Short mmCIF file of C-alpha atoms and ligand atoms in Angstrom, two decimals:
data_model
loop_
_atom_site.label_atom_id
_atom_site.label_comp_id
_atom_site.label_asym_id
_atom_site.label_seq_id
_atom_site.Cartn_x
_atom_site.Cartn_y
_atom_site.Cartn_z
CA UNK A 799 -19.87 3.37 7.08
CA UNK A 800 -17.54 4.92 9.15
CA UNK A 801 -15.97 7.62 8.67
CA UNK A 802 -12.36 8.64 8.93
CA UNK A 803 -11.38 12.55 9.68
CA UNK A 804 -7.61 13.43 9.09
CA UNK A 805 -5.52 16.14 11.15
CA UNK A 806 -3.00 14.84 9.42
CA UNK A 807 -2.24 11.90 12.46
CA UNK A 808 0.82 9.33 11.27
CA UNK A 809 -1.29 6.87 11.69
CA UNK A 810 -4.71 8.00 9.50
CA UNK A 811 -4.94 4.48 6.99
CA UNK A 812 -3.78 2.42 10.20
CA UNK A 813 -6.94 3.26 11.45
CA UNK A 814 -9.20 2.97 8.89
CA UNK A 815 -7.33 -1.07 8.51
CA UNK A 816 -8.24 -1.64 11.80
CA UNK A 817 -11.53 0.03 10.89
CA UNK A 818 -11.88 -2.08 7.61
CA UNK A 819 -10.47 -5.10 9.83
CA UNK A 820 -12.89 -4.97 11.35
CA UNK A 821 -15.45 -6.16 9.07
CA UNK A 822 -17.40 -2.54 8.27
CA UNK A 823 -16.99 0.36 5.26
CA UNK A 824 -15.11 3.21 6.55
CA UNK A 825 -13.46 5.98 3.99
CA UNK A 826 -11.10 8.83 5.53
CA UNK A 827 -11.43 12.42 4.58
CA UNK A 828 -9.52 15.91 5.23
CA UNK A 829 -10.32 17.79 8.48
CA UNK A 830 -12.10 20.51 5.60
CA UNK A 831 -13.90 18.90 3.98
CA UNK A 832 -15.49 16.95 7.28
CA UNK A 833 -18.83 18.27 8.12
CA UNK A 834 -19.46 18.50 3.99
CA UNK A 835 -18.64 14.68 3.91
CA UNK A 836 -20.68 13.41 6.19
CA UNK A 837 -23.51 15.46 5.16
CA UNK A 838 -23.56 14.16 2.04
CA UNK A 839 -21.95 10.24 3.03
CA UNK A 840 -23.72 10.43 5.76
CA UNK A 841 -22.07 7.27 7.95
CA UNK A 842 -23.26 6.10 11.52
CA UNK A 843 -19.58 7.31 12.91
CA UNK A 844 -16.90 8.93 12.51
CA UNK A 845 -13.21 9.15 14.34
CA UNK A 846 -11.37 12.62 14.10
CA UNK A 847 -6.86 11.20 14.28
CA UNK A 848 -4.76 12.44 15.72
CA UNK A 849 -2.38 15.35 14.14
CA UNK A 850 1.05 16.73 14.85
CA UNK A 851 -0.30 20.26 15.73
CA UNK A 852 -1.94 22.45 18.91
CA UNK A 853 -4.99 23.26 19.13
CA UNK A 854 -4.60 26.51 19.66
CA UNK A 855 -1.65 27.37 17.12
CA UNK A 856 -2.73 29.70 14.52
CA UNK A 857 -3.08 27.08 11.85
CA UNK A 858 -4.61 24.56 13.79
CA UNK A 859 -6.92 22.54 12.40
CA UNK A 860 -10.52 23.17 13.33
CA UNK A 861 -13.24 21.85 12.46
CA UNK A 862 -16.84 22.68 12.49
CA UNK A 863 -19.20 22.75 15.79
CA UNK A 864 -22.88 22.03 13.81
CA UNK A 865 -20.61 18.30 13.59
CA UNK A 866 -21.40 17.49 16.92
CA UNK A 867 -24.54 18.77 16.42
CA UNK A 868 -25.49 14.92 13.55
CA UNK A 869 -26.49 13.35 15.76
CA UNK A 870 -23.92 11.18 14.98
CA UNK A 871 -21.90 8.74 16.99
CA UNK A 872 -17.27 10.63 17.60
CA UNK A 873 -14.80 9.26 19.03
CA UNK A 874 -11.79 11.70 19.20
CA UNK A 875 -8.28 10.05 19.10
CA UNK A 876 -5.30 12.69 20.51
CA UNK A 877 -5.39 15.54 18.33
CA UNK A 878 -9.43 14.02 17.54
CA UNK A 879 -9.94 13.99 21.11
CA UNK A 880 -8.11 17.79 21.70
CA UNK A 881 -9.89 18.41 19.06
CA UNK A 882 -13.76 17.64 19.95
CA UNK A 883 -12.85 19.46 24.02
CA UNK A 884 -11.23 22.51 22.32
CA UNK A 885 -14.68 23.11 20.25
CA UNK A 886 -17.16 21.79 22.71
CA UNK A 887 -15.55 24.54 25.21
CA UNK A 888 -13.66 22.46 27.49
CA UNK A 889 -9.93 23.76 28.12
CA UNK A 890 -6.85 21.68 26.50
CA UNK A 891 -2.89 23.29 27.69
CA UNK A 892 1.11 21.64 26.85
CA UNK A 893 0.90 18.71 29.54
CA UNK A 894 3.72 19.51 32.14
CA UNK A 895 5.59 16.28 30.61
CA UNK A 896 5.13 14.58 27.42
CA UNK A 897 4.16 11.49 27.68
CA UNK A 898 5.45 8.93 25.30
CA UNK A 899 5.46 4.84 25.32
CA UNK A 900 3.86 2.06 26.93
CA UNK A 901 1.28 3.41 30.02
CA UNK A 902 -0.56 1.80 31.96
CA UNK A 903 -3.99 2.65 31.48
CA UNK A 904 -7.02 2.75 34.71
CA UNK A 905 -10.61 2.54 33.36
CA UNK A 906 -14.16 3.71 34.36
CA UNK A 907 -17.11 1.76 33.72
CA UNK A 908 -17.98 3.10 29.87
CA UNK A 909 -19.58 1.82 26.90
CA UNK A 910 -16.11 2.30 25.16
CA UNK A 911 -14.53 -0.67 27.56
CA UNK A 912 -16.84 -3.17 27.75
CA UNK A 913 -14.63 -6.62 28.42
CA UNK A 914 -11.71 -5.17 29.08
CA UNK A 915 -10.25 -5.54 31.91
CA UNK A 916 -8.59 -2.77 34.55
CA UNK A 917 -5.07 -1.38 34.09
CA UNK A 918 -3.75 -2.41 30.49
CA UNK A 919 -1.37 -1.10 28.34
CA UNK A 920 -2.14 0.89 25.45
CA UNK A 921 -0.18 3.46 23.06
CA UNK A 922 0.88 7.29 24.50
CA UNK A 923 2.43 10.45 22.58
CA UNK A 924 1.57 13.63 23.54
CA UNK A 925 1.85 16.99 24.71
CA UNK A 926 -1.30 18.41 25.20
CA UNK A 927 -3.75 16.57 27.08
CA UNK A 928 -7.36 17.70 28.07
CA UNK A 929 -7.84 19.71 31.58
CA UNK A 930 -10.85 20.64 31.40
CA UNK A 931 -14.03 18.73 30.67
CA UNK A 932 -16.69 20.45 28.36
CA UNK A 933 -19.71 20.09 29.53
CA UNK A 934 -21.72 17.09 29.37
CA UNK A 935 -18.32 14.60 29.62
CA UNK A 936 -17.43 12.56 31.73
CA UNK A 937 -13.23 11.53 31.98
CA UNK A 938 -13.65 7.42 31.63
CA UNK A 939 -10.32 7.26 33.00
CA UNK A 940 -7.13 8.11 33.71
CA UNK A 941 -2.89 7.59 33.93
CA UNK A 942 -0.08 8.66 36.12
CA UNK A 943 0.39 11.78 33.53
CA UNK A 944 -3.15 12.02 32.49
CA UNK A 945 -5.93 12.72 34.34
CA UNK A 946 -8.41 12.80 31.84
CA UNK A 947 -6.86 9.97 29.79
CA UNK A 948 -10.59 8.87 27.46
CA UNK A 949 -14.04 10.63 28.17
CA UNK A 950 -17.98 10.63 26.67
CA UNK A 951 -21.12 12.32 26.64
CA UNK A 952 -23.24 8.65 26.88
CA UNK A 953 -25.61 11.12 25.59
CA UNK A 954 -24.44 12.65 23.05
CA UNK A 955 -22.20 9.65 21.78
CA UNK A 956 -19.43 11.22 22.25
CA UNK A 957 -16.69 9.02 23.33
CA UNK A 958 -12.17 10.32 22.95
CA UNK A 959 -9.76 8.36 23.63
CA UNK A 960 -5.64 10.60 24.72
CA UNK A 961 -4.20 7.39 23.55
CA UNK A 962 -3.29 5.72 20.29
CA UNK A 963 -6.27 2.59 19.47
CA UNK A 964 -4.76 1.55 16.06
CA UNK A 965 -1.69 0.52 17.42
CA UNK A 966 -0.56 -3.15 18.28
CA UNK A 967 1.47 -1.72 21.31
CA UNK A 968 -2.49 -0.97 22.75
CA UNK A 969 -2.88 -4.10 24.63
CA UNK A 970 -7.73 -4.00 23.65
CA UNK A 971 -7.20 -1.26 20.69
CA UNK A 972 -9.35 -3.60 18.83
CA UNK A 973 -11.84 -3.88 20.99
CA UNK A 974 -12.14 -0.37 22.28
CA UNK A 975 -12.37 0.32 18.00
CA UNK A 976 -14.80 -2.52 17.91
CA UNK A 977 -17.19 -0.87 21.18
CA UNK A 978 -16.59 1.52 19.12
CA UNK A 979 -18.33 0.47 16.07
CA UNK A 980 -20.45 -2.90 17.30
CA UNK A 981 -21.75 -1.10 21.03
CA UNK A 982 -21.79 2.89 20.26
CA UNK A 983 -22.34 3.14 16.86
CA UNK A 984 -24.65 -0.85 15.95
CA UNK A 985 -23.06 -0.98 13.08
CA UNK A 986 -22.79 -4.45 11.35
CA UNK A 987 -19.41 -6.50 10.99
CA UNK A 988 -20.77 -7.18 7.28
CA UNK A 989 -18.60 -5.52 5.37
CA UNK A 990 -16.47 -8.00 2.95
CA UNK A 991 -14.59 -8.70 -0.28
CA UNK A 992 -16.78 -11.19 -2.00
CA UNK A 993 -20.07 -7.73 -0.84
CA UNK A 994 -16.99 -5.71 -2.34
CA UNK A 995 -17.04 -7.40 -5.32
CA UNK A 996 -19.68 -8.04 -7.04
CA UNK A 997 -20.71 -4.22 -5.48
CA UNK A 998 -17.35 -2.91 -7.51
CA UNK A 999 -18.49 -4.85 -10.71
CA UNK A 1000 -21.87 -3.20 -10.35
CA UNK A 1001 -20.73 -0.33 -10.89
CA UNK A 1002 -18.63 -0.68 -13.93
CA UNK A 1003 -21.27 -2.04 -15.64
CA UNK A 1004 -23.22 1.10 -14.53
CA UNK A 1005 -20.08 3.65 -15.77
CA UNK A 1006 -19.14 1.70 -18.37
CA UNK A 1007 -23.08 1.15 -20.37
CA UNK A 1008 -21.62 -0.30 -23.52
CA UNK A 1009 -19.07 2.00 -23.48
CA UNK A 1010 -14.65 0.48 -24.27
CA UNK A 1011 -12.17 -0.10 -21.96
CA UNK A 1012 -8.95 0.58 -22.65
CA UNK A 1013 -6.21 -0.87 -19.64
CA UNK A 1014 -2.84 -1.39 -19.40
CA UNK A 1015 -1.41 -4.57 -17.94
CA UNK A 1016 1.76 -4.77 -16.51
CA UNK A 1017 1.47 -7.68 -14.74
CA UNK A 1018 1.97 -6.35 -10.91
CA UNK A 1019 -0.95 -7.10 -8.25
CA UNK A 1020 -2.60 -3.76 -9.53
CA UNK A 1021 -3.29 -4.24 -12.73
CA UNK A 1022 -4.02 -7.66 -12.65
CA UNK A 1023 -6.70 -7.34 -10.80
CA UNK A 1024 -8.69 -4.91 -12.23
CA UNK A 1025 -8.70 -6.47 -15.04
CA UNK A 1026 -10.00 -9.16 -13.27
CA UNK A 1027 -12.83 -7.11 -12.58
CA UNK A 1028 -13.33 -5.47 -15.55
CA UNK A 1029 -13.78 -8.67 -17.90
CA UNK A 1030 -15.84 -9.84 -15.51
CA UNK A 1031 -18.28 -6.41 -16.02
CA UNK A 1032 -17.95 -5.79 -19.51
CA UNK A 1033 -16.42 -8.94 -20.79
CA UNK A 1034 -15.16 -8.35 -24.76
CA UNK A 1035 -15.65 -4.28 -24.20
CA UNK A 1036 -12.65 -5.16 -22.14
CA UNK A 1037 -8.64 -4.94 -24.26
CA UNK A 1038 -6.12 -4.69 -22.42
CA UNK A 1039 -2.27 -4.18 -23.72
CA UNK A 1040 0.37 -5.99 -21.96
CA UNK A 1041 3.54 -4.55 -23.12
CA UNK A 1042 6.26 -7.51 -23.08
CA UNK A 1043 8.90 -5.21 -22.50
CA UNK A 1044 11.68 -8.30 -22.42
CA UNK A 1045 12.40 -6.91 -19.01
CA UNK A 1046 9.80 -9.46 -17.11
CA UNK A 1047 10.62 -12.33 -14.79
CA UNK A 1048 11.75 -15.45 -15.73
CA UNK A 1049 8.66 -17.26 -17.42
CA UNK A 1050 6.51 -14.64 -16.32
CA UNK A 1051 5.45 -12.92 -19.45
CA UNK A 1052 3.51 -16.39 -20.05
CA UNK A 1053 2.90 -16.96 -17.20
CA UNK A 1054 0.25 -13.19 -17.58
CA UNK A 1055 -0.90 -14.53 -20.87
CA UNK A 1056 -2.23 -17.25 -19.23
CA UNK A 1057 -3.72 -16.23 -16.89
CA UNK A 1058 -5.01 -13.80 -18.82
CA UNK A 1059 -5.88 -14.59 -22.66
CA UNK A 1060 -8.90 -16.70 -22.45
CA UNK A 1061 -11.50 -15.01 -19.75
CA UNK A 1062 -13.21 -12.90 -22.47
CA UNK A 1063 -11.93 -10.36 -22.77
CA UNK A 1064 -9.85 -8.63 -26.02
CA UNK A 1065 -6.26 -9.59 -24.15
CA UNK A 1066 -3.28 -8.13 -26.74
CA UNK A 1067 0.49 -9.16 -25.93
CA UNK A 1068 2.70 -7.03 -27.96
CA UNK A 1069 6.40 -7.96 -28.34
CA UNK A 1070 8.30 -4.93 -28.08
CA UNK A 1071 12.10 -6.26 -26.76
CA UNK A 1072 13.67 -5.81 -29.70
CA UNK A 1073 12.26 -1.35 -29.52
CA UNK A 1074 13.53 -1.06 -25.70
CA UNK A 1075 16.84 -3.23 -25.36
CA UNK A 1076 17.23 -1.52 -29.45
CA UNK A 1077 16.01 2.52 -26.50
CA UNK A 1078 18.51 0.94 -24.03
CA UNK A 1079 21.37 0.70 -26.05
CA UNK A 1080 24.50 1.61 -24.86
CA UNK A 1081 22.30 4.40 -21.79
CA UNK A 1082 24.21 3.66 -18.23
CA UNK A 1083 22.79 6.20 -15.49
CA UNK A 1084 20.06 5.07 -14.04
CA UNK A 1085 18.18 7.44 -14.20
CA UNK A 1086 18.23 8.12 -18.15
CA UNK A 1087 17.54 4.05 -18.36
CA UNK A 1088 14.05 4.10 -15.64
CA UNK A 1089 13.84 7.69 -18.32
CA UNK A 1090 13.70 5.71 -21.51
CA UNK A 1091 11.79 2.81 -20.54
CA UNK A 1092 9.09 4.46 -19.33
CA UNK A 1093 9.11 6.82 -22.53
CA UNK A 1094 8.73 3.82 -24.77
CA UNK A 1095 6.20 2.01 -22.92
CA UNK A 1096 3.93 4.71 -23.53
CA UNK A 1097 5.04 5.30 -27.56
CA UNK A 1098 3.59 1.59 -26.91
CA UNK A 1099 1.11 1.99 -25.89
CA UNK A 1100 0.14 5.03 -27.86
CA UNK A 1101 0.85 2.93 -31.08
CA UNK A 1102 -1.31 -0.33 -30.28
CA UNK A 1103 -4.40 1.66 -28.14
CA UNK A 1104 -4.70 3.54 -31.31
CA UNK A 1105 -5.20 0.28 -33.11
CA UNK A 1106 -8.05 0.14 -31.26
CA UNK A 1107 -11.10 2.57 -32.53
CA UNK A 1108 -13.13 4.97 -29.98
CA UNK A 1109 -11.90 4.14 -27.75
CA UNK A 1110 -14.43 5.21 -23.76
CA UNK A 1111 -12.42 5.23 -20.95
CA UNK A 1112 -9.11 4.06 -19.85
CA UNK A 1113 -9.09 1.72 -16.54
CA UNK A 1114 -6.33 2.05 -14.11
CA UNK A 1115 -5.46 -0.02 -10.61
CA UNK A 1116 -4.55 3.12 -8.19
CA UNK A 1117 -5.37 2.32 -5.08
CA UNK A 1118 -5.81 4.40 -1.80
CA UNK A 1119 -2.98 4.96 -0.78
CA UNK A 1120 -2.00 6.44 -3.63
CA UNK A 1121 -4.87 8.96 -3.58
CA UNK A 1122 -4.16 8.76 0.52
CA UNK A 1123 -1.20 9.53 0.32
CA UNK A 1124 -1.82 12.56 -2.72
CA UNK A 1125 -3.62 14.71 -0.04
CA UNK A 1126 -6.97 13.04 -1.01
CA UNK A 1127 -6.30 15.05 -3.56
CA UNK A 1128 -9.46 17.03 -4.59
CA UNK A 1129 -10.05 15.64 -7.55
CA UNK A 1130 -9.71 11.67 -8.97
CA UNK A 1131 -6.09 12.14 -9.17
CA UNK A 1132 -4.40 10.42 -12.47
CA UNK A 1133 -1.53 8.30 -11.93
CA UNK A 1134 1.42 9.44 -13.47
CA UNK A 1135 3.92 6.10 -12.54
CA UNK A 1136 0.83 3.54 -12.37
CA UNK A 1137 2.82 1.42 -14.33
CA UNK A 1138 5.69 2.90 -15.89
CA UNK A 1139 6.01 5.61 -16.45
CA UNK A 1140 3.08 8.39 -17.47
CA UNK A 1141 -0.41 8.77 -19.27
CA UNK A 1142 -0.52 8.28 -22.42
CA UNK A 1143 -1.76 11.56 -24.09
CA UNK A 1144 -2.41 10.44 -28.27
CA UNK A 1145 -5.73 7.94 -27.35
CA UNK A 1146 -8.41 9.66 -26.16
CA UNK A 1147 -10.63 8.73 -23.76
CA UNK A 1148 -14.18 10.24 -22.19
CA UNK A 1149 -13.27 8.99 -18.51
CA UNK A 1150 -11.42 7.13 -16.26
CA UNK A 1151 -12.62 4.11 -14.04
CA UNK A 1152 -9.54 2.77 -11.63
CA UNK A 1153 -12.33 0.10 -8.98
CA UNK A 1154 -9.82 0.48 -6.51
CA UNK A 1155 -9.25 3.49 -6.27
CA UNK A 1156 -10.28 2.44 -2.32
CA UNK A 1157 -8.92 -0.80 -1.29
CA UNK A 1158 -5.58 -1.54 0.67
CA UNK A 1159 -3.45 -3.58 -1.33
CA UNK A 1160 -3.76 -6.37 1.35
CA UNK A 1161 -7.40 -5.78 -0.29
CA UNK A 1162 -6.36 -5.38 -3.65
CA UNK A 1163 -5.33 -8.40 -2.99
CA UNK A 1164 -8.13 -10.21 -1.29
CA UNK A 1165 -9.33 -9.79 -4.27
CA UNK A 1166 -7.94 -10.00 -6.64
CA UNK A 1167 -7.89 -14.80 -5.07
CA UNK A 1168 -12.26 -13.38 -5.04
CA UNK A 1169 -12.80 -13.15 -8.20
CA UNK A 1170 -10.24 -16.52 -9.04
CA UNK A 1171 -6.68 -14.35 -9.76
CA UNK A 1172 -3.82 -17.86 -9.79
CA UNK A 1173 -2.23 -16.68 -6.20
CA UNK A 1174 1.09 -17.06 -8.47
CA UNK A 1175 -0.10 -13.22 -9.46
CA UNK A 1176 -2.14 -12.07 -6.28
CA UNK A 1177 1.41 -13.06 -3.89
CA UNK A 1178 3.67 -11.01 -6.40
CA UNK A 1179 6.57 -8.94 -4.88
CA UNK A 1180 6.75 -5.21 -6.04
CA UNK A 1181 7.80 -5.04 -9.21
CA UNK A 1182 9.73 -2.19 -10.65
CA UNK A 1183 7.72 -0.14 -13.83
CA UNK A 1184 11.83 0.13 -15.15
CA UNK A 1185 11.64 -4.16 -14.34
CA UNK A 1186 15.31 -6.42 -14.80
CA UNK A 1187 16.04 -3.03 -16.89
CA UNK A 1188 17.34 -1.29 -13.46
CA UNK A 1189 18.50 -4.35 -11.39
CA UNK A 1190 20.94 -5.01 -14.47
CA UNK A 1191 23.89 -2.32 -13.78
CA UNK A 1192 25.20 -1.08 -16.53
CA UNK A 1193 24.32 -1.43 -20.09
CA UNK A 1194 21.18 -3.80 -19.88
CA UNK A 1195 21.38 -6.44 -23.00
CA UNK A 1196 19.72 -9.03 -23.67
CA UNK A 1197 22.49 -12.05 -23.07
CA UNK A 1198 22.39 -10.16 -19.36
CA UNK A 1199 19.54 -10.12 -18.98
CA UNK A 1200 19.24 -13.95 -19.19
CA UNK A 1201 21.15 -14.99 -16.25
CA UNK A 1202 20.04 -11.87 -14.39
CA UNK A 1203 17.08 -13.65 -15.46
CA UNK A 1204 18.44 -17.33 -14.02
CA UNK A 1205 20.19 -16.37 -11.41
CA UNK A 1206 17.24 -14.24 -10.02
CA UNK A 1207 15.53 -17.87 -10.88
CA UNK A 1208 16.70 -20.24 -7.87
CA UNK A 1209 17.82 -17.63 -5.87
CA UNK A 1210 14.13 -16.42 -5.35
CA UNK A 1211 13.20 -20.30 -5.85
CA UNK A 1212 14.77 -22.02 -2.91
CA UNK A 1213 13.68 -19.74 -0.21
CA UNK A 1214 10.01 -20.37 -1.25
CA UNK A 1215 11.31 -23.96 -0.59
CA UNK A 1216 12.54 -22.71 2.15
CA UNK A 1217 9.29 -21.14 3.39
CA UNK A 1218 11.10 -17.33 3.55
CA UNK A 1219 8.56 -16.61 0.85
CA UNK A 1220 5.75 -14.65 3.63
CA UNK A 1221 8.69 -13.54 5.64
CA UNK A 1222 10.30 -11.54 3.24
CA UNK A 1223 8.73 -8.87 1.51
CA UNK A 1224 11.31 -8.49 -1.84
CA UNK A 1225 13.79 -10.47 -3.05
CA UNK A 1226 15.78 -10.09 -5.67
CA UNK A 1227 18.86 -10.62 -7.77
CA UNK A 1228 21.86 -7.64 -8.94
CA UNK A 1229 23.73 -7.62 -11.91
CA UNK A 1230 26.27 -6.41 -11.33
CA UNK A 1231 29.04 -4.81 -14.37
CA UNK A 1232 32.31 -5.79 -12.39
CA UNK A 1233 34.23 -8.85 -13.87
CA UNK A 1234 36.53 -10.60 -11.62
CA UNK A 1235 38.86 -13.12 -11.55
CA UNK A 1236 37.92 -16.82 -10.39
CA UNK A 1237 38.29 -20.58 -10.42
CA UNK A 1238 36.60 -23.23 -12.41
CA UNK A 1239 38.06 -27.01 -12.58
CA UNK A 1240 41.50 -26.25 -13.82
CA UNK A 1241 40.76 -23.21 -15.73
CA UNK A 1242 40.74 -19.48 -14.96
CA UNK A 1243 37.43 -17.19 -15.02
CA UNK A 1244 37.26 -14.18 -15.76
CA UNK A 1245 33.24 -13.78 -15.23
CA UNK A 1246 30.02 -11.56 -12.92
CA UNK A 1247 29.58 -10.78 -10.14
CA UNK A 1248 25.79 -11.13 -8.91
CA UNK A 1249 24.47 -9.54 -5.87
CA UNK A 1250 22.37 -10.97 -3.63
CA UNK A 1251 19.56 -8.33 -2.40
CA UNK A 1252 16.69 -9.85 0.65
CA UNK A 1253 14.80 -7.03 2.97
CA UNK A 1254 11.47 -7.14 5.21
CA UNK A 1255 9.77 -3.71 5.02
CA UNK A 1256 6.28 -3.03 6.29
CA UNK A 1257 5.93 0.11 3.91
CA UNK A 1258 8.74 -0.60 1.31
CA UNK A 1259 9.82 3.23 2.76
CA UNK A 1260 11.85 1.66 5.31
CA UNK A 1261 13.35 -2.74 4.79
CA UNK A 1262 16.10 -3.47 7.22
CA UNK A 1263 18.32 -5.94 5.17
CA UNK A 1264 17.07 -10.51 6.01
CA UNK A 1265 18.16 -12.64 8.39
CA UNK A 1266 19.13 -15.06 5.65
CA UNK A 1267 20.71 -18.23 7.10
CA UNK A 1268 24.30 -19.05 6.22
CA UNK A 1269 23.05 -22.60 4.73
CA UNK A 1270 20.41 -21.34 2.40
CA UNK A 1271 22.89 -18.80 0.89
CA UNK A 1272 25.38 -21.77 0.44
CA UNK A 1273 23.10 -23.33 -1.71
CA UNK A 1274 22.18 -20.72 -3.56
CA UNK A 1275 25.41 -19.53 -4.41
CA UNK A 1276 26.13 -22.88 -4.88
CA UNK A 1277 23.32 -23.55 -7.80
CA UNK A 1278 24.05 -20.31 -9.07
CA UNK A 1279 27.64 -20.17 -10.59
CA UNK A 1280 27.13 -23.85 -11.24
CA UNK A 1281 23.83 -24.04 -13.72
CA UNK A 1282 24.18 -19.73 -14.34
CA UNK A 1283 27.23 -19.90 -17.17
CA UNK A 1284 29.34 -16.11 -17.33
CA UNK A 1285 28.79 -15.77 -12.98
CA UNK A 1286 31.11 -16.55 -10.95
CA UNK A 1287 31.61 -14.98 -6.91
CA UNK A 1288 27.64 -13.98 -5.59
CA UNK A 1289 27.89 -11.43 -2.79
CA UNK A 1290 24.81 -10.67 -0.25
CA UNK A 1291 23.85 -7.44 0.16
CA UNK A 1292 23.62 -6.30 3.68
CA UNK A 1293 22.38 -2.31 3.59
CA UNK A 1294 18.77 -1.10 5.14
CA UNK A 1295 16.67 1.42 3.84
CA UNK A 1296 17.90 4.30 4.46
CA UNK A 1297 20.73 4.12 3.30
CA UNK A 1298 20.90 2.65 0.57
CA UNK A 1299 18.16 1.74 -1.75
CA UNK A 1300 15.99 -1.95 -2.50
CA UNK A 1301 17.16 -1.02 -6.22
CA UNK A 1302 19.85 -0.55 -7.61
CA UNK A 1303 18.86 2.15 -9.07
P1 XMP B 24 13.39 2.03 -3.52
O1 XMP B 24 13.91 0.96 -4.69
O2 XMP B 24 13.46 3.57 -3.73
O3 XMP B 24 11.87 1.20 -3.68
O4 XMP B 24 13.87 1.30 -1.88
C1 XMP B 24 11.33 0.71 -2.75
C2 XMP B 24 9.93 0.37 -3.32
O5 XMP B 24 9.60 0.53 -4.75
C3 XMP B 24 9.82 -0.31 -5.52
N1 XMP B 24 10.01 0.83 -6.94
C4 XMP B 24 8.98 0.86 -8.02
N2 XMP B 24 7.91 0.62 -8.75
N3 XMP B 24 7.50 2.04 -10.36
C5 XMP B 24 7.26 1.02 -9.10
O6 XMP B 24 6.14 0.64 -10.00
C6 XMP B 24 9.09 2.78 -10.52
O7 XMP B 24 9.81 2.65 -11.10
C7 XMP B 24 9.71 1.80 -8.64
N4 XMP B 24 11.91 1.94 -8.72
C8 XMP B 24 11.75 1.21 -7.55
C9 XMP B 24 11.20 -1.41 -5.48
O8 XMP B 24 10.53 -2.14 -5.46
C10 XMP B 24 10.36 -1.15 -4.19
O9 XMP B 24 9.38 -1.68 -3.96
#
């Protein structure tokens, strides 16, 4: 195992992803818990991430010198290099000029550069730099602006790079990380999803014993994979409550049911469409709608949960980014926003089961495949907890939902047929509350305007609108106005996020 010590750098998750992509398990810990975690977890190697501070600032993250006395190989990156130098008696100073962007690196012979040609590109982003090496270190690379761009203490297995090998712009960055892991730390690259699945199933079995587990299944990727894993681990001791709020996309409820109905667990589908539509009557404000849906979700879940006597564990599909983003919480972070709203309060349980909490999203998808879930569940796009309730603008009614479901289905079907399904990260239709005049045959129509939304994004925090070819938009538009009643106009949303958000509400 490799331990990634986080100094607050923007690439902390990326480093962990790179290590895992090399089939080596790793975890991220905050710098102030580094020593404790190292002694507990006994990693075979440690990576210090970058960070926004200067080592000599009063509040800059520091680390204990003892970390260097554990005889575990360490790789420091950017701030990680500076803190290594600073802690071990070297000197760090602001450079005259900030160095940012792709830079040519000249390298010397070192294990970390095995197989890498001299003069390769790396990604630099720093103000400070190491001016004087700590004792026992030697310089192993330089750039025009940075005489000590990498250093090593071969005997103590300490290595440090001023640049960011984890970023794609670093030409041989992956090879450098691989060299550290395999050549320096001597870690075997044998971590994979099949091993993880076996291990996670055993862990859940041990934790749950004879207890009963309850899971709120939304049909999203995380809760579906949690359900599949738990059902393999505890079978009939698991009850999944699938609250069908009537705000799902076309066929979605049946797909979820088909995937889980015969899997050995207790699967309860609650048809709560009427309850939700009742709560949404007359509600037009987006936040009020979100709140109404979230609260009703909890109420329905509680009503069903109460029928199951003595639940011991509540399962959640919390994933690793949730934990990292919540500041690598001191205690188990309970994701209050997991499915739709908060956690139910009335259902008593002893403990939480969160089998995905060490996995990244694409690892969750791989685990789902490993556990035999169908592609349509595993590859599902993010779908907001409040469902189509926030894609029908204005008051939500059954009629409007049905119109939207049919139109949305056609849009998604055409994009998938055109082979764009994988490269566009999220795409859906929105039923606006706007009606306009049209002409159909010889008749006047006065019907809804439908908006199409499709975005490319990696993190969903920012997004660019997808440049869908006109011919495809044309086909989608024709099909929708011909096949779906009550829509006579279609527009394509060409705003990015920011300033717009991905969803309309
Ligand atoms: P926005 O609209 O904020 O959405 O740009 C960013 C991403 O989050 C999804 N989203 C939600 N997911 N519960 C969720 O689980 C929600 O309430 C929710 N609202 C938005 C949205 O689909 C997009 O992928």
